[in-house]
PDB file of C-alpha atoms in Angstrom:
ATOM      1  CA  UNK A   1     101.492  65.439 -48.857  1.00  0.00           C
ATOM      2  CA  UNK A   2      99.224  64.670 -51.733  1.00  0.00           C
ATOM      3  CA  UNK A   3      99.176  60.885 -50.804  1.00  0.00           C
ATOM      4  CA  UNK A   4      98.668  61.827 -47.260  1.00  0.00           C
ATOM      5  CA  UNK A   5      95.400  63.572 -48.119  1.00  0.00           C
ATOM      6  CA  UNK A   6      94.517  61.423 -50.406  1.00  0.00           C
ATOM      7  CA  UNK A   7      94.817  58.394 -47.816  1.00  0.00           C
ATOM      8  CA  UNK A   8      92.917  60.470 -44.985  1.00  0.00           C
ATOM      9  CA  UNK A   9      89.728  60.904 -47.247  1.00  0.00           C
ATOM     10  CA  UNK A  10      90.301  57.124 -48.003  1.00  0.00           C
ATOM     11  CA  UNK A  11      90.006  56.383 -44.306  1.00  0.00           C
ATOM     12  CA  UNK A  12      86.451  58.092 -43.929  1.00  0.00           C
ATOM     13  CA  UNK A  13      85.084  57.113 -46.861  1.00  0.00           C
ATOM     14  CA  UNK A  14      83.684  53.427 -46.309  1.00  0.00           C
ATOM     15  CA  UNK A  15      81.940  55.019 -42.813  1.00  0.00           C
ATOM     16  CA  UNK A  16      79.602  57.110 -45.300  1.00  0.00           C
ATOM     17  CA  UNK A  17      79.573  54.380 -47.887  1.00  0.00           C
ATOM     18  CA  UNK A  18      77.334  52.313 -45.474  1.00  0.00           C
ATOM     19  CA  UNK A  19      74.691  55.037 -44.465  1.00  0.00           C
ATOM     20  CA  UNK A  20      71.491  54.990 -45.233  1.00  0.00           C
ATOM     21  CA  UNK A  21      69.415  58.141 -45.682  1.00  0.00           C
ATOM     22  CA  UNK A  22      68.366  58.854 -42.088  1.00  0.00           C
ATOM     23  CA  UNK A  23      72.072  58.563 -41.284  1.00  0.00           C
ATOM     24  CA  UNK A  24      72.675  61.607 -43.088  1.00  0.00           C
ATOM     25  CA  UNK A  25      70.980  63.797 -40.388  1.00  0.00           C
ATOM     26  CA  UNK A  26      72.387  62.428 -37.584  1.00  0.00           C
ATOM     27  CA  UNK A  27      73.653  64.978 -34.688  1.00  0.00           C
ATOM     28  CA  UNK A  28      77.938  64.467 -34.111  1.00  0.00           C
ATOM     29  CA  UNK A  29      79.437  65.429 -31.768  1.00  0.00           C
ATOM     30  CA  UNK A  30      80.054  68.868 -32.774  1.00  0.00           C
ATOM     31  CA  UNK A  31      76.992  71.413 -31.786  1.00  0.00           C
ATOM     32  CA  UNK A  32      74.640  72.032 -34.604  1.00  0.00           C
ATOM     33  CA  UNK A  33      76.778  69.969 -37.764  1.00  0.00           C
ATOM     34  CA  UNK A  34      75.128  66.493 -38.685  1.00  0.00           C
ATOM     35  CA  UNK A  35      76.933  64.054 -40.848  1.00  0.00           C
ATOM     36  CA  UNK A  36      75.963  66.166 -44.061  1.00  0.00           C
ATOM     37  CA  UNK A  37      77.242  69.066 -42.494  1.00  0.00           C
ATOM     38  CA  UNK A  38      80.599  67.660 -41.853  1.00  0.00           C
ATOM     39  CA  UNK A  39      80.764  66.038 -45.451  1.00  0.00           C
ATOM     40  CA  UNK A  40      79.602  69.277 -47.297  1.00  0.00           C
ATOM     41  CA  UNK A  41      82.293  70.896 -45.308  1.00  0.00           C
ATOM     42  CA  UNK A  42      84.782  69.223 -46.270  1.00  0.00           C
ATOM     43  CA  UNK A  43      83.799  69.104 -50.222  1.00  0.00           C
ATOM     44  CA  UNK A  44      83.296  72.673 -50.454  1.00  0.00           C
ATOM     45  CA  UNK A  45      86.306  73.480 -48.667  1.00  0.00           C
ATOM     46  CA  UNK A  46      88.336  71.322 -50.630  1.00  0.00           C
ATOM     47  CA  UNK A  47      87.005  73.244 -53.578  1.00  0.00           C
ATOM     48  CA  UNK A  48      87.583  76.267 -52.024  1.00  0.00           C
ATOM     49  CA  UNK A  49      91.524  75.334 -51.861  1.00  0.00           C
ATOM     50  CA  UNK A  50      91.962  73.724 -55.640  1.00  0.00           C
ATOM     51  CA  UNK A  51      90.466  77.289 -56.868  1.00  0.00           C
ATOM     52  CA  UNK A  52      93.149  79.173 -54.670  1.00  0.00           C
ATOM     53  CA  UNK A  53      95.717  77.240 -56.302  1.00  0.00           C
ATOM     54  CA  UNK A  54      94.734  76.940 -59.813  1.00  0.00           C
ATOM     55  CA  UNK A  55      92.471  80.716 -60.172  1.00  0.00           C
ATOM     56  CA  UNK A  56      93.900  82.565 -57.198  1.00  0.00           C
ATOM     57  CA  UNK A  57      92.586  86.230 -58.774  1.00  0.00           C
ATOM     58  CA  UNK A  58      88.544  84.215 -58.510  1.00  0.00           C
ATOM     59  CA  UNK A  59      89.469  82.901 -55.151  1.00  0.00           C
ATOM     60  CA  UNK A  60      90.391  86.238 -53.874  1.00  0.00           C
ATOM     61  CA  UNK A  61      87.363  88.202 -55.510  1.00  0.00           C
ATOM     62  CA  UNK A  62      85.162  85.471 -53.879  1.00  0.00           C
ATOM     63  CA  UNK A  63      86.916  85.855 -50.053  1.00  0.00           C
ATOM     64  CA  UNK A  64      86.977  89.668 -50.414  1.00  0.00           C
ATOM     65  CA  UNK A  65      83.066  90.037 -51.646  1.00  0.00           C
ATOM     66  CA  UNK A  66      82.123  88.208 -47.964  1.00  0.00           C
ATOM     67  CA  UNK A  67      80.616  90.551 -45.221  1.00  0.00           C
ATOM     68  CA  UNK A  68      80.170  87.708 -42.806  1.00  0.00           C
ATOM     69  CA  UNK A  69      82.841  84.716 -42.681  1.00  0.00           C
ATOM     70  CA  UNK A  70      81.783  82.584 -39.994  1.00  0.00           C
ATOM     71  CA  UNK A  71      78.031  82.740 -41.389  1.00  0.00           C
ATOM     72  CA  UNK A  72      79.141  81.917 -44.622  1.00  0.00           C
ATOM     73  CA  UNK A  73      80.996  78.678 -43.417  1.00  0.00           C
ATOM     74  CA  UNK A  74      77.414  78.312 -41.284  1.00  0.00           C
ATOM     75  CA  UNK A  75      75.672  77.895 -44.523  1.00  0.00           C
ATOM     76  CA  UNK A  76      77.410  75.389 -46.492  1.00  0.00           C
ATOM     77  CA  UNK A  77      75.714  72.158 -44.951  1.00  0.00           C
ATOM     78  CA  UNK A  78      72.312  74.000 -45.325  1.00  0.00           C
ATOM     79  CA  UNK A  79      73.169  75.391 -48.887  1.00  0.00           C
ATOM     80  CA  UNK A  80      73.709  71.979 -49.995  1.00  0.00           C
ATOM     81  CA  UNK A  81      70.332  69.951 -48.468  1.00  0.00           C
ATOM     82  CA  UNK A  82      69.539  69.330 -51.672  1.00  0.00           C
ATOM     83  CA  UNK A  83      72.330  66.762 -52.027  1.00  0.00           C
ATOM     84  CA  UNK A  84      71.171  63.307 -50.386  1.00  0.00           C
ATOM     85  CA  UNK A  85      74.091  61.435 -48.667  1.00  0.00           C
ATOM     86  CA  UNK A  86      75.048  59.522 -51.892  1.00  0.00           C
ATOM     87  CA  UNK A  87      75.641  62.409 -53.553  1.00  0.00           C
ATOM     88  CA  UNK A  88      77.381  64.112 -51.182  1.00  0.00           C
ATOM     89  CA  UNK A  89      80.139  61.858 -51.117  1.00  0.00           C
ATOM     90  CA  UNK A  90      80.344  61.534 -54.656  1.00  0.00           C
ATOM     91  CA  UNK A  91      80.638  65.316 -54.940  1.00  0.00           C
ATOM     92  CA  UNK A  92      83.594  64.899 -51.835  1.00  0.00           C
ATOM     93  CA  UNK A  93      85.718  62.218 -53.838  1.00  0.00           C
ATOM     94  CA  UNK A  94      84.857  64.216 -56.698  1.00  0.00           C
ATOM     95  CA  UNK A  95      86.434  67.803 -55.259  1.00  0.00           C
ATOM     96  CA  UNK A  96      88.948  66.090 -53.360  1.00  0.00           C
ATOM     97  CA  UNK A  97      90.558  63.958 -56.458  1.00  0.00           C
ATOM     98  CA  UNK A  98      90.582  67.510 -58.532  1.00  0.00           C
ATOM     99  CA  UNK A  99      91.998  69.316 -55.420  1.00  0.00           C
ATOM    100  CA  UNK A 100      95.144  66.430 -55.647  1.00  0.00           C
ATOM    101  CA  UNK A 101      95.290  66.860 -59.410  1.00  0.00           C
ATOM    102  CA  UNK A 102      95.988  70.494 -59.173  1.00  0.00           C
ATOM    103  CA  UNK A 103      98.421  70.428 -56.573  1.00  0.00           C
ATOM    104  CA  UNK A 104     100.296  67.645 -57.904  1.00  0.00           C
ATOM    105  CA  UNK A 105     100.953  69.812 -60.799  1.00  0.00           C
ATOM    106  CA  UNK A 106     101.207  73.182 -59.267  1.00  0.00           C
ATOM    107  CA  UNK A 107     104.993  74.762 -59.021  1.00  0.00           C
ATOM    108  CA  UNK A 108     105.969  73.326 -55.233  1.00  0.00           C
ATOM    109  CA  UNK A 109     106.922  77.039 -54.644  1.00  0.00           C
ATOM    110  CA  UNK A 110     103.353  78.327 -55.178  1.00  0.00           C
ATOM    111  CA  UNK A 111     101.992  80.699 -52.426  1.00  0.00           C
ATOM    112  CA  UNK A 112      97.966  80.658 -52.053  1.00  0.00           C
ATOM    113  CA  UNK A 113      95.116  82.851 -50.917  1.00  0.00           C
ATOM    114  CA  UNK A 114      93.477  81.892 -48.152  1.00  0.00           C
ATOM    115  CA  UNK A 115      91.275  83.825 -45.932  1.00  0.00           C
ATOM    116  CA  UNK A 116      94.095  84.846 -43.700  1.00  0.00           C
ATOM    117  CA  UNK A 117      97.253  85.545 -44.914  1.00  0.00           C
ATOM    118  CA  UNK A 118      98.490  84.007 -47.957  1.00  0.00           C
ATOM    119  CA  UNK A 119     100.099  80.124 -47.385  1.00  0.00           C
ATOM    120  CA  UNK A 120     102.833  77.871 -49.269  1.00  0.00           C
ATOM    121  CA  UNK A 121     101.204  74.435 -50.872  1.00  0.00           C
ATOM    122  CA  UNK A 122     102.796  72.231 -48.232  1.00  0.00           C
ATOM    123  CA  UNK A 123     100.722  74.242 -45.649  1.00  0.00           C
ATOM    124  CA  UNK A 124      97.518  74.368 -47.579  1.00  0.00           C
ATOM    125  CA  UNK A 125      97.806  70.866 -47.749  1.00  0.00           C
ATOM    126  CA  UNK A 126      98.818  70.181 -44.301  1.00  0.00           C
ATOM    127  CA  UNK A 127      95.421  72.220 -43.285  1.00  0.00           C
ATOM    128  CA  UNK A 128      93.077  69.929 -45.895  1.00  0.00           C
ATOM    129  CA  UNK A 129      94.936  66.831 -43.918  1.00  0.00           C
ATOM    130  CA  UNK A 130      94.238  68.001 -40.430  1.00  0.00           C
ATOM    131  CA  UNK A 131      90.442  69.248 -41.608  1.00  0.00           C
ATOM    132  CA  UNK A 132      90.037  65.924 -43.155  1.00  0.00           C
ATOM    133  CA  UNK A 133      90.955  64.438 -40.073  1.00  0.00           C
ATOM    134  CA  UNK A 134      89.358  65.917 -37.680  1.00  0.00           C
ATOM    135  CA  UNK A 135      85.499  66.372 -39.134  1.00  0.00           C
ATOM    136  CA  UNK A 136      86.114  62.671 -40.304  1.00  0.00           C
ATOM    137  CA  UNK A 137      86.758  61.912 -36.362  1.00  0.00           C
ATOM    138  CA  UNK A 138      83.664  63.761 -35.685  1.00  0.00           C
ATOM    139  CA  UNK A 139      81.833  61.186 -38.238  1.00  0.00           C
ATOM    140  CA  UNK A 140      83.601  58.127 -36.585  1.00  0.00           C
ATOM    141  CA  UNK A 141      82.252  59.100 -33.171  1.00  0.00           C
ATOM    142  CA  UNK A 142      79.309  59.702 -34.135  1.00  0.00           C
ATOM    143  CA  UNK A 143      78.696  55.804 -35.417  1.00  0.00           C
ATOM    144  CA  UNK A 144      80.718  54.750 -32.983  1.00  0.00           C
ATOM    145  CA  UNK A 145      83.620  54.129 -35.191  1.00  0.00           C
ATOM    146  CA  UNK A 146      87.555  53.185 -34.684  1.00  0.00           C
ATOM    147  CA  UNK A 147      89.758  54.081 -37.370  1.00  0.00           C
ATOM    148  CA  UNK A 148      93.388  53.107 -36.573  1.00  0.00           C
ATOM    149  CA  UNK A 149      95.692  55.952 -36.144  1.00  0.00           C
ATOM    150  CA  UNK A 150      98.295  56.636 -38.662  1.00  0.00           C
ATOM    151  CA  UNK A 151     101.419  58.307 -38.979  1.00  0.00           C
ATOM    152  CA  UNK A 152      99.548  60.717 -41.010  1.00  0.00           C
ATOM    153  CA  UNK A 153      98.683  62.328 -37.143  1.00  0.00           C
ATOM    154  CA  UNK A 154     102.447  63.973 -37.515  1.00  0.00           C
ATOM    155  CA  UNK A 155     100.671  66.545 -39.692  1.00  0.00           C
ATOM    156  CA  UNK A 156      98.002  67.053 -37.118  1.00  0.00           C
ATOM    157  CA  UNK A 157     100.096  67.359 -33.752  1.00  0.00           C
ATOM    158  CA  UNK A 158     102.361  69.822 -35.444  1.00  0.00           C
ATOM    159  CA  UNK A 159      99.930  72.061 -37.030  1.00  0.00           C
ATOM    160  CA  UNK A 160      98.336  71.546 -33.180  1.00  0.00           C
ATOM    161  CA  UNK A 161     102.193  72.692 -31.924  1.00  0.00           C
ATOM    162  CA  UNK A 162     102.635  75.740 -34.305  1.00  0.00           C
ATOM    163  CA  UNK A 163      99.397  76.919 -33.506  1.00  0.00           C
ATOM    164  CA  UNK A 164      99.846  78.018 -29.958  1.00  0.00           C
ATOM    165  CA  UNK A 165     100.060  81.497 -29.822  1.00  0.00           C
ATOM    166  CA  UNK A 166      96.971  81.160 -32.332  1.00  0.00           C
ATOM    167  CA  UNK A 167      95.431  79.603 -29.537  1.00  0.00           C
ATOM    168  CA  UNK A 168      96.083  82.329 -27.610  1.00  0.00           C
ATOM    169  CA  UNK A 169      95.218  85.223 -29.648  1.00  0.00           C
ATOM    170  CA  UNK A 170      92.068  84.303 -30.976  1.00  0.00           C
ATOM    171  CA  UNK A 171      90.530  84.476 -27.855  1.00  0.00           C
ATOM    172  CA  UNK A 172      92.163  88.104 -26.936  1.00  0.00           C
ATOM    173  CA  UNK A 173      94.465  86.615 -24.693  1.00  0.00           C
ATOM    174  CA  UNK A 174      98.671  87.053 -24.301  1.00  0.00           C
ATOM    175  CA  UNK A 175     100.682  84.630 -25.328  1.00  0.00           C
ATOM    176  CA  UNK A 176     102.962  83.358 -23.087  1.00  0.00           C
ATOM    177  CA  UNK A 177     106.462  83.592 -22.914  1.00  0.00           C
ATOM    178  CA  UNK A 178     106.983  80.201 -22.613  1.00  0.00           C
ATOM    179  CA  UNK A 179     109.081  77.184 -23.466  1.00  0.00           C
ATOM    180  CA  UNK A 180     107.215  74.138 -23.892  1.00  0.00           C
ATOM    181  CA  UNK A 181     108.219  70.582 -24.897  1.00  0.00           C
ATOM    182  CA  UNK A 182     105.943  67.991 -26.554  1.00  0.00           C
ATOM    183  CA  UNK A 183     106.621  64.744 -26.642  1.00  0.00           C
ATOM    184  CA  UNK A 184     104.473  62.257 -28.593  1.00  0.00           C
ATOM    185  CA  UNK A 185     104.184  58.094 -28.578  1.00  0.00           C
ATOM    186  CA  UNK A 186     103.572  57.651 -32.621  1.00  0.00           C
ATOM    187  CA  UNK A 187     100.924  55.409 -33.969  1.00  0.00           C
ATOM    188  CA  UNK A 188     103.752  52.523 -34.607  1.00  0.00           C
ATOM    189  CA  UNK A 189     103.984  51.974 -31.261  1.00  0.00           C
ATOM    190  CA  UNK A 190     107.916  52.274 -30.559  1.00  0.00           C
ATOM    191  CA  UNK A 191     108.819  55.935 -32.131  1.00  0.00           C
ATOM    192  CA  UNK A 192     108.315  59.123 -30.841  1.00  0.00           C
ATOM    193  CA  UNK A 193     107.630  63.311 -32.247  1.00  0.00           C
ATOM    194  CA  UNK A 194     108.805  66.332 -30.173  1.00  0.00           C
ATOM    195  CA  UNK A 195     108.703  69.624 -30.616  1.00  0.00           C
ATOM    196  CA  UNK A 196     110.100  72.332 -28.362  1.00  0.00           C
ATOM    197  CA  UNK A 197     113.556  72.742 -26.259  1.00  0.00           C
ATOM    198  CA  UNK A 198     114.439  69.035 -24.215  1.00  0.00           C
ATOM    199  CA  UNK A 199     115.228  71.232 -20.825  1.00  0.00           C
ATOM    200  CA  UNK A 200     111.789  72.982 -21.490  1.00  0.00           C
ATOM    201  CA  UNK A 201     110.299  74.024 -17.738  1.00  0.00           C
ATOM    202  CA  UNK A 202     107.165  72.638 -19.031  1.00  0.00           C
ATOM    203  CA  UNK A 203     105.743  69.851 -21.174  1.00  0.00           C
ATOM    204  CA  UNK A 204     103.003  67.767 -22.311  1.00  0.00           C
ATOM    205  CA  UNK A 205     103.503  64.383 -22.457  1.00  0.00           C
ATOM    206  CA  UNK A 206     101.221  61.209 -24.128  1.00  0.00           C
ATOM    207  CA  UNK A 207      99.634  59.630 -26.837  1.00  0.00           C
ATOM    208  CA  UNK A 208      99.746  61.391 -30.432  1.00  0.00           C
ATOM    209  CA  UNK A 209      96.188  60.868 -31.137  1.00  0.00           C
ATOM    210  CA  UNK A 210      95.125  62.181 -27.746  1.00  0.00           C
ATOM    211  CA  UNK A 211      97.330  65.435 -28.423  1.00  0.00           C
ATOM    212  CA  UNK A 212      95.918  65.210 -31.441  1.00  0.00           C
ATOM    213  CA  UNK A 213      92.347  65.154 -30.359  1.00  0.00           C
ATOM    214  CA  UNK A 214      92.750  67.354 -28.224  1.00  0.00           C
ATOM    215  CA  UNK A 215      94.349  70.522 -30.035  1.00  0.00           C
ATOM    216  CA  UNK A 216      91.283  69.902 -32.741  1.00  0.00           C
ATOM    217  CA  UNK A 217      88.956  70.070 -30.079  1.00  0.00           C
ATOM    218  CA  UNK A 218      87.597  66.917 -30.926  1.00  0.00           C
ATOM    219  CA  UNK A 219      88.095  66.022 -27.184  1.00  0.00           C
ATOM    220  CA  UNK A 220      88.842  67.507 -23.571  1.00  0.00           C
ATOM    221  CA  UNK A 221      91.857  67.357 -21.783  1.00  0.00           C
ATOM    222  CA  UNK A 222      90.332  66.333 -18.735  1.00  0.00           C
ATOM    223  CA  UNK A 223      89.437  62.478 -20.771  1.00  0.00           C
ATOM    224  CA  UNK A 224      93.021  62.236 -21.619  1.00  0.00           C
ATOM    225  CA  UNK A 225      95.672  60.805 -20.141  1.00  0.00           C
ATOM    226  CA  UNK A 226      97.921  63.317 -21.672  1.00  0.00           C
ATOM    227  CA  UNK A 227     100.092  64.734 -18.671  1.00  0.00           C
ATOM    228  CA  UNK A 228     100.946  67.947 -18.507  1.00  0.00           C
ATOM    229  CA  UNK A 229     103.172  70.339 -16.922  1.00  0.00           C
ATOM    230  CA  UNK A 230     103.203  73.680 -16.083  1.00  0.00           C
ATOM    231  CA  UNK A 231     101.160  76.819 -15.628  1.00  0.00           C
ATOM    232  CA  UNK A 232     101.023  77.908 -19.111  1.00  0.00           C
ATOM    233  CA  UNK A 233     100.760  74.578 -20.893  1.00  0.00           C
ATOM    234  CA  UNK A 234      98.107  73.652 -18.667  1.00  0.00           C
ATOM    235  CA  UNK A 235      96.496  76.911 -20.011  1.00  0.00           C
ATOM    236  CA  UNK A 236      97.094  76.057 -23.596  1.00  0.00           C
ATOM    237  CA  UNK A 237      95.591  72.524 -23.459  1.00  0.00           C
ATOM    238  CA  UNK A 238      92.427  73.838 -22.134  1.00  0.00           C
ATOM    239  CA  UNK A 239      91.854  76.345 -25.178  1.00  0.00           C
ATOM    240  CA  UNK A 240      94.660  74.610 -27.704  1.00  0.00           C
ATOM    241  CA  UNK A 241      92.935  75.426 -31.356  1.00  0.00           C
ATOM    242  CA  UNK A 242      94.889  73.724 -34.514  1.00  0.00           C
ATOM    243  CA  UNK A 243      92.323  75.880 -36.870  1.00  0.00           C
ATOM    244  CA  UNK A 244      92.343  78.762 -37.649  1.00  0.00           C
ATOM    245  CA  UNK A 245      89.054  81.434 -37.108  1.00  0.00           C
ATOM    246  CA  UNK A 246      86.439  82.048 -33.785  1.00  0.00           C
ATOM    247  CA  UNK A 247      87.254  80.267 -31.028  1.00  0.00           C
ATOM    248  CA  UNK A 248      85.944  76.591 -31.154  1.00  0.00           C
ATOM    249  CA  UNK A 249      83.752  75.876 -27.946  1.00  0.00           C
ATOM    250  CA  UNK A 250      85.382  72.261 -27.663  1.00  0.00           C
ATOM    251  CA  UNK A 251      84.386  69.661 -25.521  1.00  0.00           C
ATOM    252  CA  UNK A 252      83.017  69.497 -22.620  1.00  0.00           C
ATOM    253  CA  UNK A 253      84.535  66.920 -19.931  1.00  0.00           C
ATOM    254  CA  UNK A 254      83.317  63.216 -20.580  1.00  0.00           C
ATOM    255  CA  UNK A 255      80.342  64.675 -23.252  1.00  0.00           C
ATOM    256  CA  UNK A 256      82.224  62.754 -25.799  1.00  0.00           C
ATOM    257  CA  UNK A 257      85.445  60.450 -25.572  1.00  0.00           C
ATOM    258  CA  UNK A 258      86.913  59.232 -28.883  1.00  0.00           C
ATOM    259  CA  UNK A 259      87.175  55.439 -28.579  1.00  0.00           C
ATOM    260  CA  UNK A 260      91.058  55.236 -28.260  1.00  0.00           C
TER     261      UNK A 260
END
C-alpha cells in the first residue's frame, strides 16, 4: 500500500515539475480549485493522516475543535497562497514521504482517527491512494495530460464499489436493496476485477478507469462507455461518490472528458 501511494504521487509529480508560475492559478476542472488548490489539498491532507497515525490524541483535539468541516477543507488552498508552485510541491513530496515513513513503521493493526469513524491503516491508505488519484486527474485534465492507467486503479474502483450505500446516504436518499455486479477490463489489457454476486439482476460493465472516473466524479456517466444495467445501478452511477463528506456536484455531460 505504501509503494502504491508512493508511486501515485510519483505519477503527478513531473506535470507540476514543468509549471511555471501562472500555471499555478489555472481553473481544473473541478468548480472553484486551481492547480494550487488541488496540490495544497493533497499536502495538507496527507499531513492530516501521518498525525492521525503517529499523535492520534492531537489529531482528534484538532477534528473535534472544528465548527465548520467543509469550510475548513474550503480554506486550505487559500490558507496556503503564500506558497508559490515550487514550494508547494516541495512541501507535497515533503508531507507525503513523512506520511510513508510513519506508516511503514506503524503496528499494521493500528486503527486511526479520521473525521468519521475511526479506520484501519490499509484503509487510510487506500483513501490517500484514491485522493491522490483523483485531484492528480483533475491536474492532468487540466494541461491536457495522459497518464497511463495502472493497476494501482484496483484501489480506486473498490473504494468506488464499497462506497455505494455512501452514495446513497449522503444525499438523504435509501439505499437500495440491490444486488449489483461490477465487472472491470484492468489496465493490462487481458485481466479483469469484479465485485458483487455473478447472477446479479444488474451490472455495470467497462473500462476500470472509466468506473473509476466516474465513481470520483472526475467524469459523467453519460461520456462513458460504461454499460449499465438496471434501475438502481443506473441510479448509483449518476450520484456514485468514492469520498466521503457533502455530496460532490460532479460533472456535467461532455463539460469535461478525461482523455482515455
Amino acid at each position: 500500500m505504501v509503494i502504491d501511494l508512493r508511486d501515485e504521487v510519483a505519477s503527478v509529480l513531473p506535470i507540476l515539475d514543468g509549471l511555471a508560475r501562472a500555471d499555478w492559478q489555472t481553473p481544473t476542472p473541478a468548480v472553484g480549485w486551481n492547480v494550487h488548490d488541488q496540490v495544497s489539498h493533497l499536502a495538507h491532507f496527507d499531513h492530516l493522516t501521518r498525525l492521525s497515525i503517529q499523535s492520534p490524541v492531537e489529531f482528534a483535539s484538532l477534528r473535534d475543535g472544528l465548527t465548520d468541516l467543509q469550510a475548513y477543507i474550503d480554506g486550505i488552498g487559500r490558507g496556503n497562497q503564500w506558497r508559490d508552485g515550487e514550494a508547494t510541491t516541495a512541501w507535497w513530496r515533503s508531507e507525503n514521504r513523512e506520511l510513508r515513513d510513519a506508516a511503514t513503521v506503524a503496528e499494521p493493526s493500528t486503527r486511526v482517527p479520521w473525521f468519521g469513524p475511526p479506520m484501519s491503516l490499509a484503509s487510510k491508505l487506500t483513501a490517500r491512494i484514491v485522493e491522490t488519484w483523483a485531484h492528480g486527474q483533475d491536474v492532468a485534465d487540466t494541461f491536457g495530460v495522459t497518464r497511463e492507467p495502472t493497476a494501482r486503479l484496483a484501489h480506486v474502483a473498490r473504494i468506488g464499489v464499497l462506497a455505494f450505500a455512501n452514495s446513497f446516504r449522503t444525499r438523504g436518499l435509501s439505499v437500495p436493496d440491490a444486488n449489483i455486479r461490477v465487472e472491470l477490463s484492468a489496465p493490462d489489457g487481458f485481466s479483469s476485477w469484479s465485485w458483487g454476486p455473478e447472477d446479479a439482476d444488474e451490472s455495470v460493465v467497462g473500462d476500470a478507469k472509466e468506473f473509476c472516473l466516474v465513481v470520483t466524479q472526475r467524469c459523467h456517466i453519460a461520456d462513458t462507455a460504461l454499460v449499465v444495467r438496471g434501475q438502481n445501478a443506473q441510479r448509483w452511477m449518476t450520484i456514485a461518490q468514492a469520498f466521503a463528506g457533502q455530496p460532490g456536484v460532479g460533472r456535467s455531460p461532455n463539460k469535461t472528458v478525461p482523455k482515455a
